[in-house]
Amino acid sequence: MKKRIGILTGGGDCPGLNAVIRGVVKGAELKRGWEVVGVEDGFDGLLAPEKCRLLSLEDVRGILPRGGTILGTTNRGNPFSYPVVKNGKKELVDLSGQVVANINKLGIEALIVVGGEGSLKIAQELMEKGVNIVGVPKTIDNDLMETDVTFGFNTALETATDALDKLHTTAESHHRVMILEVMGRYAGWIALESGIAGGADIILIPEIPFDIERICRSVDDRRSKGRHFSIIVAAEGAYPDAGTRVVQATAAETLSVERLGGIGDSIARRIAGCLDMDIRVTVLGHLQRGGSPSTFDRCLGSRFGIKALELVEQKDYGKMVCLKGRAISAVPIEKAVRKLKLVDPAGEMVRCAEQLGITFGR
Ligand code: F6P
């Protein structure tokens, strides 16, 4: 009997997931003679065994440059707190026992979970129920602790920087204030790094609550120096010092996680009160999650996939693969999900941006 392992992709998709899947399937089949079961649609697939299928080399041929995930994913459906309709009412039930039973029934010795903070927390809980788990960190938000970077982030940054480059030319022609709203949940990494790379004038991130008057003053200062346009990049989780985050749907409404979005419009409305200028908002949205992965993300995803196999081989479970400096290594999943990795408001990158003349509205 061949050794059989499983792989699933959970949470929001991001570029580079297919590189991990390909790496795992190739490394398992070519070098180890193992079988890989691909689980569709994240942990949901473990509640419906027909969603689990053996992956062959043929299945992963040509997927390296493809965005998304050939396995499908979902950012709902935590099996420990699964939404079901009972007597016409939605309620949350614990289906984790079913997941564990199906993993055993499928003969999966170890499960590779490719996910962000939410999926890795679920993976950790399954580990505590006896499942052999190895984690692989993915997310465009780059908000996972214990790894210098997650794959997907680099491609998202390229998309955001490209958007800023494009907004620059039209902002300058029309003497406008252009606001670009980017993703990132509660972390400002995408806004900060794309803002530096794309030459933004103002960067607003959740880690530094902003003051609307300072934003207006900064735009006005530029105007008085003959710069008749300004570029603002706002992270979706940014909020004013005397206010709260703009939320599209609460966790109670989604029966999952809070959905952010709308800070761009909110800032536009508020600065319209103190600036006599044309203001336009662009919400970059899911463009940041789509498209072909960058060279960096293809390479990182492939390296993570192979490292995950090595951990399974060594039966070194409960670990998440990670990048530290230039080296791939591993850390306990438990450590990686304890808290989110946020931008340090007094850190080098923020100080660098400030010395480049960028303001954070503080
Ligand atoms: O975590 C990735 C992410 O893209 C966040 O940046 C964003 O807040 C969220 O997912 C969007 O989720 P959805 O795909 O449910 O709109």
GROMACS .gro file of C-alpha atoms and ligand atoms in nm:
model
  378
    1MET     CA    1   0.000   0.000   0.000
    2LYS     CA    2   0.132   0.341  -0.095
    3LYS     CA    3   0.152   0.609   0.171
    4ARG     CA    4  -0.132   0.856   0.120
    5ILE     CA    5  -0.138   1.221   0.220
    6GLY     CA    6  -0.398   1.494   0.168
    7ILE     CA    7  -0.384   1.859   0.070
    8LEU     CA    8  -0.644   2.134   0.093
    9THR     CA    9  -0.647   2.509   0.031
   10GLY     CA   10  -0.857   2.712   0.277
   11GLY     CA   11  -0.963   3.076   0.320
   12GLY     CA   12  -0.945   3.344   0.051
   13ASP     CA   13  -0.749   3.233  -0.255
   14CYS     CA   14  -0.427   3.399  -0.363
   15PRO     CA   15  -0.171   3.367  -0.642
   16GLY     CA   16   0.076   3.086  -0.578
   17LEU     CA   17  -0.162   2.822  -0.436
   18ASN     CA   18  -0.125   2.609  -0.748
   19ALA     CA   19   0.254   2.624  -0.715
   20VAL     CA   20   0.223   2.464  -0.370
   21ILE     CA   21  -0.019   2.195  -0.492
   22ARG     CA   22   0.209   2.117  -0.788
   23GLY     CA   23   0.515   2.102  -0.563
   24VAL     CA   24   0.344   1.862  -0.323
   25VAL     CA   25   0.212   1.631  -0.598
   26LYS     CA   26   0.543   1.625  -0.788
   27GLY     CA   27   0.759   1.575  -0.480
   28ALA     CA   28   0.526   1.306  -0.344
   29GLU     CA   29   0.490   1.105  -0.664
   30LEU     CA   30   0.829   1.148  -0.832
   31LYS     CA   31   1.058   1.126  -0.529
   32ARG     CA   32   0.860   0.931  -0.270
   33GLY     CA   33   0.604   0.716  -0.450
   34TRP     CA   34   0.324   0.856  -0.230
   35GLU     CA   35  -0.035   0.926  -0.328
   36VAL     CA   36  -0.187   1.272  -0.280
   37VAL     CA   37  -0.557   1.324  -0.217
   38GLY     CA   38  -0.675   1.669  -0.323
   39VAL     CA   39  -0.957   1.796  -0.101
   40GLU     CA   40  -1.192   2.040  -0.275
   41ASP     CA   41  -1.323   2.362  -0.124
   42GLY     CA   42  -1.117   2.376   0.193
   43PHE     CA   43  -1.239   2.190   0.503
   44ASP     CA   44  -1.584   2.159   0.340
   45GLY     CA   45  -1.436   1.884   0.121
   46LEU     CA   46  -1.368   1.674   0.429
   47LEU     CA   47  -1.738   1.674   0.510
   48ALA     CA   48  -1.820   1.531   0.167
   49PRO     CA   49  -1.580   1.251   0.066
   50GLU     CA   50  -1.693   1.275  -0.299
   51LYS     CA   51  -1.503   1.606  -0.300
   52CYS     CA   52  -1.175   1.423  -0.239
   53ARG     CA   53  -0.983   1.278  -0.534
   54LEU     CA   54  -0.638   1.144  -0.608
   55LEU     CA   55  -0.419   1.401  -0.781
   56SER     CA   56  -0.191   1.277  -1.058
   57LEU     CA   57   0.101   1.446  -1.232
   58GLU     CA   58  -0.141   1.508  -1.519
   59ASP     CA   59  -0.366   1.710  -1.284
   60VAL     CA   60  -0.088   1.952  -1.197
   61ARG     CA   61   0.060   1.990  -1.545
   62GLY     CA   62   0.059   2.355  -1.659
   63ILE     CA   63  -0.084   2.502  -1.337
   64LEU     CA   64   0.228   2.687  -1.216
   65PRO     CA   65   0.140   3.019  -1.384
   66ARG     CA   66  -0.231   2.992  -1.301
   67GLY     CA   67  -0.390   3.206  -1.031
   68GLY     CA   68  -0.650   3.070  -0.790
   69THR     CA   69  -0.648   2.708  -0.675
   70ILE     CA   70  -0.737   2.399  -0.878
   71LEU     CA   71  -0.885   2.256  -0.556
   72GLY     CA   72  -1.125   2.541  -0.489
   73THR     CA   73  -1.152   2.709  -0.149
   74THR     CA   74  -1.389   2.885   0.084
   75ASN     CA   75  -1.347   3.138   0.362
   76ARG     CA   76  -1.658   3.008   0.541
   77GLY     CA   77  -1.732   2.672   0.690
   78ASN     CA   78  -1.520   2.620   0.999
   79PRO     CA   79  -1.602   2.253   1.083
   80PHE     CA   80  -1.582   2.336   1.456
   81SER     CA   81  -1.852   2.597   1.413
   82TYR     CA   82  -2.037   2.504   1.096
   83PRO     CA   83  -2.350   2.692   0.985
   84VAL     CA   84  -2.649   2.462   0.931
   85VAL     CA   85  -3.022   2.529   0.902
   86LYS     CA   86  -3.223   2.359   1.178
   87ASN     CA   87  -3.601   2.407   1.205
   88GLY     CA   88  -3.574   2.696   0.959
   89LYS     CA   89  -3.312   2.870   1.171
   90LYS     CA   90  -2.939   2.906   1.103
   91GLU     CA   91  -2.715   2.776   1.381
   92LEU     CA   92  -2.352   2.676   1.429
   93VAL     CA   93  -2.266   2.313   1.504
   94ASP     CA   94  -1.942   2.120   1.564
   95LEU     CA   95  -1.880   1.880   1.274
   96SER     CA   96  -1.511   1.824   1.346
   97GLY     CA   97  -1.573   1.459   1.448
   98GLN     CA   98  -1.705   1.393   1.096
   99VAL     CA   99  -1.395   1.554   0.945
  100VAL     CA  100  -1.161   1.335   1.150
  101ALA     CA  101  -1.363   1.022   1.063
  102ASN     CA  102  -1.349   1.102   0.691
  103ILE     CA  103  -0.974   1.165   0.701
  104ASN     CA  104  -0.929   0.820   0.854
  105LYS     CA  105  -1.175   0.658   0.612
  106LEU     CA  106  -0.981   0.806   0.318
  107GLY     CA  107  -0.658   0.661   0.456
  108ILE     CA  108  -0.494   1.006   0.475
  109GLU     CA  109  -0.188   0.976   0.702
  110ALA     CA  110  -0.109   1.345   0.709
  111LEU     CA  111  -0.292   1.654   0.588
  112ILE     CA  112  -0.121   1.959   0.438
  113VAL     CA  113  -0.332   2.267   0.506
  114VAL     CA  114  -0.251   2.566   0.288
  115GLY     CA  115  -0.417   2.863   0.450
  116GLY     CA  116  -0.407   3.190   0.636
  117GLU     CA  117  -0.460   3.255   1.005
  118GLY     CA  118  -0.820   3.124   1.010
  119SER     CA  119  -0.748   2.796   0.827
  120LEU     CA  120  -0.433   2.733   1.028
  121LYS     CA  121  -0.625   2.782   1.354
  122ILE     CA  122  -0.870   2.514   1.237
  123ALA     CA  123  -0.572   2.295   1.140
  124GLN     CA  124  -0.427   2.336   1.489
  125GLU     CA  125  -0.757   2.227   1.644
  126LEU     CA  126  -0.769   1.920   1.417
  127MET     CA  127  -0.412   1.842   1.524
  128GLU     CA  128  -0.536   1.843   1.883
  129LYS     CA  129  -0.800   1.587   1.777
  130GLY     CA  130  -0.525   1.355   1.650
  131VAL     CA  131  -0.489   1.453   1.283
  132ASN     CA  132  -0.129   1.477   1.154
  133ILE     CA  133  -0.107   1.829   1.018
  134VAL     CA  134   0.150   2.039   0.833
  135GLY     CA  135   0.064   2.403   0.758
  136VAL     CA  136   0.164   2.623   0.465
  137PRO     CA  137   0.113   3.000   0.511
  138LYS     CA  138  -0.073   3.183   0.236
  139THR     CA  139  -0.245   3.520   0.221
  140ILE     CA  140  -0.215   3.840   0.026
  141ASP     CA  141  -0.246   4.021   0.362
  142ASN     CA  142   0.098   3.903   0.484
  143ASP     CA  143  -0.040   3.910   0.839
  144LEU     CA  144   0.089   3.572   0.963
  145MET     CA  145   0.346   3.567   1.240
  146GLU     CA  146   0.660   3.354   1.225
  147THR     CA  147   0.722   3.391   0.854
  148ASP     CA  148   0.891   3.689   0.692
  149VAL     CA  149   0.638   3.674   0.416
  150THR     CA  150   0.341   3.467   0.293
  151PHE     CA  151   0.309   3.376  -0.073
  152GLY     CA  152   0.048   3.577  -0.263
  153PHE     CA  153   0.156   3.901  -0.100
  154ASN     CA  154   0.420   3.981  -0.361
  155THR     CA  155   0.175   3.941  -0.652
  156ALA     CA  156  -0.088   4.152  -0.474
  157LEU     CA  157   0.174   4.423  -0.419
  158GLU     CA  158   0.261   4.423  -0.789
  159THR     CA  159  -0.108   4.474  -0.871
  160ALA     CA  160  -0.147   4.757  -0.618
  161THR     CA  161   0.174   4.930  -0.730
  162ASP     CA  162   0.069   4.906  -1.094
  163ALA     CA  163  -0.267   5.064  -1.001
  164LEU     CA  164  -0.087   5.350  -0.825
  165ASP     CA  165   0.134   5.409  -1.130
  166LYS     CA  166  -0.175   5.429  -1.348
  167LEU     CA  167  -0.362   5.657  -1.107
  168HIS     CA  168  -0.065   5.895  -1.095
  169THR     CA  169  -0.087   5.996  -1.460
  170THR     CA  170  -0.461   6.064  -1.459
  171ALA     CA  171  -0.446   6.237  -1.116
  172GLU     CA  172  -0.179   6.471  -1.248
  173SER     CA  173  -0.367   6.550  -1.572
  174HIS     CA  174  -0.690   6.633  -1.388
  175HIS     CA  175  -0.539   6.791  -1.074
  176ARG     CA  176  -0.731   6.544  -0.859
  177VAL     CA  177  -0.703   6.365  -0.531
  178MET     CA  178  -0.706   5.994  -0.609
  179ILE     CA  179  -0.782   5.747  -0.332
  180LEU     CA  180  -0.687   5.383  -0.385
  181GLU     CA  181  -0.850   5.141  -0.138
  182VAL     CA  182  -0.653   4.819  -0.101
  183MET     CA  183  -0.712   4.496   0.093
  184GLY     CA  184  -0.518   4.362   0.390
  185ARG     CA  185  -0.783   4.308   0.660
  186TYR     CA  186  -0.646   4.442   0.991
  187ALA     CA  187  -0.288   4.479   0.861
  188GLY     CA  188  -0.149   4.762   0.651
  189TRP     CA  189   0.125   4.573   0.465
  190ILE     CA  190  -0.024   4.602   0.115
  191ALA     CA  191  -0.098   4.975   0.158
  192LEU     CA  192   0.242   5.048   0.311
  193GLU     CA  193   0.463   4.864   0.065
  194SER     CA  194   0.266   4.951  -0.249
  195GLY     CA  195   0.245   5.311  -0.123
  196ILE     CA  196   0.622   5.334  -0.096
  197ALA     CA  197   0.676   5.156  -0.429
  198GLY     CA  198   0.405   5.354  -0.608
  199GLY     CA  199   0.509   5.695  -0.475
  200ALA     CA  200   0.190   5.765  -0.276
  201ASP     CA  201   0.165   6.096  -0.090
  202ILE     CA  202  -0.050   5.965   0.193
  203ILE     CA  203  -0.071   5.610   0.329
  204LEU     CA  204  -0.348   5.514   0.572
  205ILE     CA  205  -0.312   5.188   0.762
  206PRO     CA  206  -0.502   5.025   1.051
  207GLU     CA  207  -0.196   5.040   1.274
  208ILE     CA  208  -0.194   5.423   1.262
  209PRO     CA  209  -0.540   5.578   1.310
  210PHE     CA  210  -0.561   5.893   1.101
  211ASP     CA  211  -0.677   6.250   1.151
  212ILE     CA  212  -0.883   6.385   0.858
  213GLU     CA  213  -0.760   6.741   0.911
  214ARG     CA  214  -0.398   6.629   0.876
  215ILE     CA  215  -0.482   6.459   0.549
  216CYS     CA  216  -0.641   6.780   0.417
  217ARG     CA  217  -0.344   6.985   0.539
  218SER     CA  218  -0.102   6.758   0.363
  219VAL     CA  219  -0.293   6.779   0.031
  220ASP     CA  220  -0.310   7.158   0.071
  221ASP     CA  221   0.064   7.181   0.143
  222ARG     CA  222   0.137   6.998  -0.179
  223ARG     CA  223  -0.096   7.229  -0.369
  224SER     CA  224   0.076   7.537  -0.228
  225LYS     CA  225   0.405   7.397  -0.361
  226GLY     CA  226   0.259   7.357  -0.709
  227ARG     CA  227   0.171   6.987  -0.683
  228HIS     CA  228  -0.194   7.002  -0.783
  229PHE     CA  229  -0.274   6.637  -0.726
  230SER     CA  230  -0.236   6.386  -0.445
  231ILE     CA  231  -0.238   6.009  -0.425
  232ILE     CA  232  -0.381   5.843  -0.114
  233VAL     CA  233  -0.356   5.469  -0.059
  234ALA     CA  234  -0.589   5.348   0.214
  235ALA     CA  235  -0.590   4.999   0.362
  236GLU     CA  236  -0.946   4.866   0.396
  237GLY     CA  237  -0.891   4.830   0.772
  238ALA     CA  238  -0.774   5.192   0.825
  239TYR     CA  239  -0.990   5.411   1.047
  240PRO     CA  240  -0.995   5.766   1.186
  241ASP     CA  241  -0.860   5.829   1.536
  242ALA     CA  242  -1.207   5.937   1.642
  243GLY     CA  243  -1.398   5.665   1.461
  244THR     CA  244  -1.433   5.302   1.370
  245ARG     CA  245  -1.360   5.068   1.079
  246VAL     CA  246  -1.594   5.068   0.780
  247VAL     CA  247  -1.756   4.728   0.766
  248GLN     CA  248  -1.964   4.581   0.479
  249ALA     CA  249  -2.096   4.291   0.685
  250THR     CA  250  -2.045   4.194   1.048
  251ALA     CA  251  -1.928   3.848   1.161
  252ALA     CA  252  -2.280   3.784   1.287
  253GLU     CA  253  -2.421   3.861   0.943
  254THR     CA  254  -2.169   3.646   0.752
  255LEU     CA  255  -2.166   3.369   1.019
  256SER     CA  256  -1.794   3.382   0.956
  257VAL     CA  257  -1.553   3.674   0.953
  258GLU     CA  258  -1.627   4.046   0.934
  259ARG     CA  259  -1.616   4.183   0.575
  260LEU     CA  260  -1.435   4.515   0.548
  261GLY     CA  261  -1.459   4.774   0.271
  262GLY     CA  262  -1.572   5.128   0.199
  263ILE     CA  263  -1.303   5.333   0.375
  264GLY     CA  264  -1.208   5.498   0.043
  265ASP     CA  265  -1.554   5.647  -0.006
  266SER     CA  266  -1.576   5.744   0.358
  267ILE     CA  267  -1.246   5.937   0.338
  268ALA     CA  268  -1.353   6.100   0.011
  269ARG     CA  269  -1.675   6.228   0.171
  270ARG     CA  270  -1.489   6.361   0.470
  271ILE     CA  271  -1.205   6.536   0.288
  272ALA     CA  272  -1.454   6.689   0.045
  273GLY     CA  273  -1.559   6.904   0.343
  274CYS     CA  274  -1.216   7.061   0.384
  275LEU     CA  275  -1.073   7.055   0.030
  276ASP     CA  276  -1.190   7.234  -0.279
  277MET     CA  277  -1.064   6.967  -0.517
  278ASP     CA  278  -1.197   6.688  -0.734
  279ILE     CA  279  -1.171   6.355  -0.552
  280ARG     CA  280  -1.206   6.007  -0.702
  281VAL     CA  281  -1.199   5.665  -0.539
  282THR     CA  282  -1.076   5.337  -0.685
  283VAL     CA  283  -1.143   5.015  -0.493
  284LEU     CA  284  -0.889   4.760  -0.612
  285GLY     CA  285  -1.076   4.470  -0.449
  286HIS     CA  286  -1.032   4.115  -0.567
  287LEU     CA  287  -0.801   4.212  -0.853
  288GLN     CA  288  -0.537   4.184  -0.580
  289ARG     CA  289  -0.620   3.817  -0.529
  290GLY     CA  290  -0.636   3.717  -0.895
  291GLY     CA  291  -0.402   3.668  -1.185
  292SER     CA  292  -0.081   3.486  -1.248
  293PRO     CA  293   0.158   3.463  -0.950
  294SER     CA  294   0.481   3.663  -0.964
  295THR     CA  295   0.815   3.485  -1.002
  296PHE     CA  296   0.872   3.530  -0.629
  297ASP     CA  297   0.538   3.372  -0.534
  298ARG     CA  298   0.580   3.079  -0.775
  299CYS     CA  299   0.919   3.007  -0.629
  300LEU     CA  300   0.813   3.054  -0.265
  301GLY     CA  301   0.499   2.840  -0.316
  302SER     CA  302   0.707   2.562  -0.472
  303ARG     CA  303   0.965   2.575  -0.191
  304PHE     CA  304   0.690   2.570   0.074
  305GLY     CA  305   0.525   2.268  -0.094
  306ILE     CA  306   0.848   2.067  -0.094
  307LYS     CA  307   0.931   2.166   0.264
  308ALA     CA  308   0.583   2.054   0.374
  309LEU     CA  309   0.654   1.710   0.223
  310GLU     CA  310   0.986   1.691   0.406
  311LEU     CA  311   0.808   1.761   0.736
  312VAL     CA  312   0.555   1.485   0.662
  313GLU     CA  313   0.844   1.250   0.580
  314GLN     CA  314   1.007   1.330   0.915
  315LYS     CA  315   0.668   1.302   1.093
  316ASP     CA  316   0.736   1.651   1.222
  317TYR     CA  317   0.369   1.743   1.257
  318GLY     CA  318   0.200   2.052   1.396
  319LYS     CA  319   0.448   2.272   1.211
  320MET     CA  320   0.400   2.552   0.960
  321VAL     CA  321   0.663   2.599   0.690
  322CYS     CA  322   0.803   2.950   0.680
  323LEU     CA  323   1.058   3.184   0.526
  324LYS     CA  324   1.320   3.334   0.758
  325GLY     CA  325   1.568   3.556   0.576
  326ARG     CA  326   1.648   3.355   0.265
  327ALA     CA  327   1.597   3.014   0.426
  328ILE     CA  328   1.289   2.792   0.439
  329SER     CA  329   1.228   2.640   0.780
  330ALA     CA  330   0.939   2.545   1.010
  331VAL     CA  331   0.772   2.669   1.330
  332PRO     CA  332   0.489   2.538   1.550
  333ILE     CA  333   0.153   2.635   1.396
  334GLU     CA  334   0.039   2.734   1.743
  335LYS     CA  335   0.303   3.010   1.756
  336ALA     CA  336   0.211   3.141   1.412
  337VAL     CA  337  -0.159   3.190   1.488
  338ARG     CA  338  -0.131   3.340   1.835
  339LYS     CA  339  -0.169   3.694   1.703
  340LEU     CA  340  -0.160   3.881   1.372
  341LYS     CA  341   0.162   4.023   1.230
  342LEU     CA  342   0.096   4.395   1.206
  343VAL     CA  343   0.299   4.693   1.083
  344ASP     CA  344   0.506   4.853   1.359
  345PRO     CA  345   0.399   5.223   1.362
  346ALA     CA  346   0.750   5.315   1.482
  347GLY     CA  347   0.928   5.062   1.263
  348GLU     CA  348   1.185   5.106   0.989
  349MET     CA  349   0.940   5.089   0.699
  350VAL     CA  350   0.710   5.356   0.841
  351ARG     CA  351   1.010   5.577   0.925
  352CYS     CA  352   1.143   5.527   0.572
  353ALA     CA  353   0.808   5.632   0.424
  354GLU     CA  354   0.796   5.942   0.646
  355GLN     CA  355   1.146   6.043   0.540
  356LEU     CA  356   1.031   6.009   0.179
  357GLY     CA  357   0.772   6.278   0.256
  358ILE     CA  358   0.477   6.040   0.287
  359THR     CA  359   0.226   6.122   0.560
  360PHE     CA  360   0.020   5.871   0.760
  361GLY     CA  361  -0.232   6.131   0.870
  362ARG     CA  362  -0.110   6.133   1.229
  363F6P     O1  363  -0.765   3.770   0.356
  363F6P     C1  364  -0.764   3.799   0.220
  363F6P     C2  365  -0.868   3.899   0.185
  363F6P     O2  366  -0.858   3.928   0.047
  363F6P     C3  367  -0.866   4.027   0.268
  363F6P     O3  368  -0.764   4.116   0.227
  363F6P     C4  369  -1.006   4.077   0.248
  363F6P     O4  370  -1.047   4.156   0.356
  363F6P     C5  371  -1.086   3.952   0.240
  363F6P     O5  372  -0.998   3.847   0.207
  363F6P     C6  373  -1.198   3.957   0.138
  363F6P     O6  374  -1.272   3.840   0.148
  363F6P     P1  375  -1.387   3.799   0.047
  363F6P     O7  376  -1.321   3.722  -0.062
  363F6P     O8  377  -1.478   3.716   0.130
  363F6P     O9  378  -1.449   3.923  -0.006
   0.00000   0.00000   0.00000
